[in-house]
Amino acid sequence: MLYFQKTFSLRGTHDAIIVAVFEGHEPFVAELKQLDETLNGHLSTLVKQKQLKTEAGKITEFYTFGLIEVKWVLAVGLGKRSVASADTLRAGFAAVGERVKEKRMTNVAVVLPSFVSERVSEQEVARLFGESFTMGYSTIDDYKERTNLVDKSLDSVTVFHGHRPIETSVREGITYGNGSVYAERLMSIPRTLLSPTELVTEAQALASRHGFDMETLGQKEMEKLGMGGLLAASGPAENATMLVLKNKGKREEQEAIGLVGAGGNGIFSPWMGGAAAVLGAMDIIGSLHSQKNVLAILPIVEQEHGQQNPAPGDVIRSYSGKTIEADHIEAIGALLLADGITYAKELGVHSLVTVAPLAEELRSILGDEITAAVTNDKSWWKKMQEASLKTGEPIWALPYYRPYTKRLQEESVADLRLTIGRFANCMATALFVGEFAENDPWVHLDIAGTVARARGVMARTLATFVLNNGERELR
């Protein structure tokens, strides 16, 4: 349960009260002054003696010695107030969420005014708290040996705030956090427990929860339609699947955005990255009752261990009619995106975002915190960049270099070749995908470097992109 209070009170029987501390001799906000006085100056003494960890993301916990009904104070370090940013607060709230979970607390309170900095308003603090605390506190099922401890969960959170209403911001943040956690949960399920067939069931539950329209194309239907790219990558263990989820807006004439996320175990690792990001985004969009027209297109396959479909040198006819020489089979997810894009366009979508882990070498180029992007439209890219800045999921645009696109076409016996050699594959693979978008505005997000570190990566950015920029500007 969430409780919101404008008047700060220390009478509640909370397990802990969460406050922020900054570096230097920053004056306490009124709520912290009250807390300090009630604790007989213990908080200010700890500050003077430099016993509080004020570095960003560090937490100091201390007992209240029965002076108040609250048992513990969790002081979250945020560095210098003048430079504390949204990213600083994200790290702090996530860390304290993890600490609350670790301590198995059931009832906590947070003093939001203490987290306000020169760069982050209380309204934004509220949203960041809802999002990052949710993500930090979340528990993703694993398959380790269980302890005998009785399960405990957080029953209530009391939010002390200033005079402006912040409930909507907190709840919106929680929605974003839950969407990211949902994507991470999908990523964490072993391939043996989440086959394409089981993913259909998962998507059906999501569609039912939010009132999405849903369409499922099975192997026979895709064979009939001629989705050669997707079918060439599928194996005999499970049928290939094309899932479509649609969020209908109020206006039928409003242009729809297409989010195409590939998934397929045995092809690239982690296998569910693109599909999970799109499903997480759709969870956020549905939870916020958005009136945007959005189509989520999820081409999914499964390969058996040791299977290599297609074989190097195979020529495939994609759903678009373009033929493809499959030479770079590690990036076979690009075949899934190719057919996914074509099907999206057939459904009337002409503004596209594709997401998948395709180029493993991105780890050595951008590391594990920055997602790579390639785009054919500067205004579309600008909107995606704005979304990533708001969510703290950085992306970096690689060049849309047309000479490499020509080499995809010219150095092949087919219309396109799924590689241009051993160099620039991270760009070439994205450019290959872009050939199916043709002249429609398109951004590709390659999460090969980031998805292993943050398994729900890009779900929040995709949702923000859709919700903030529903209709592109006419060109």
Short mmCIF file of N, CA and C in Angstrom, two decimals, residues 10 110 204 228 240 344 358 384 421 434 465:
data_model
loop_
_atom_site.label_atom_id
_atom_site.label_comp_id
_atom_site.label_asym_id
_atom_site.label_seq_id
_atom_site.Cartn_x
_atom_site.Cartn_y
_atom_site.Cartn_z
N LEU A 10 6.84 11.52 12.87
CA LEU A 10 7.70 10.41 13.30
C LEU A 10 6.94 9.44 14.21
N VAL A 110 9.60 7.32 3.29
CA VAL A 110 10.64 8.06 2.58
C VAL A 110 10.34 9.56 2.65
N GLN A 204 -0.51 -13.50 -24.41
CA GLN A 204 -1.96 -13.50 -24.29
C GLN A 204 -2.39 -12.93 -22.95
N GLY A 228 10.12 -16.13 -45.42
CA GLY A 228 11.31 -16.97 -45.54
C GLY A 228 12.42 -16.62 -44.59
N ALA A 240 7.98 -21.79 -35.32
CA ALA A 240 8.24 -20.35 -35.31
C ALA A 240 6.92 -19.63 -35.10
N ALA A 344 4.86 -5.53 -40.41
CA ALA A 344 4.38 -4.29 -39.79
C ALA A 344 3.90 -3.31 -40.87
N LEU A 358 22.24 -8.00 -31.70
CA LEU A 358 22.73 -8.55 -32.96
C LEU A 358 24.26 -8.65 -33.03
N MET A 384 14.07 9.65 -30.12
CA MET A 384 14.56 8.49 -29.38
C MET A 384 15.64 8.89 -28.38
N GLY A 421 31.81 -8.65 -44.40
CA GLY A 421 33.16 -9.06 -44.04
C GLY A 421 33.37 -9.02 -42.54
N GLY A 434 17.75 -2.03 -41.93
CA GLY A 434 17.18 -0.80 -42.45
C GLY A 434 16.73 -0.88 -43.89
N PHE A 465 9.43 6.85 -25.51
CA PHE A 465 9.45 7.29 -26.91
C PHE A 465 8.03 7.31 -27.48
#
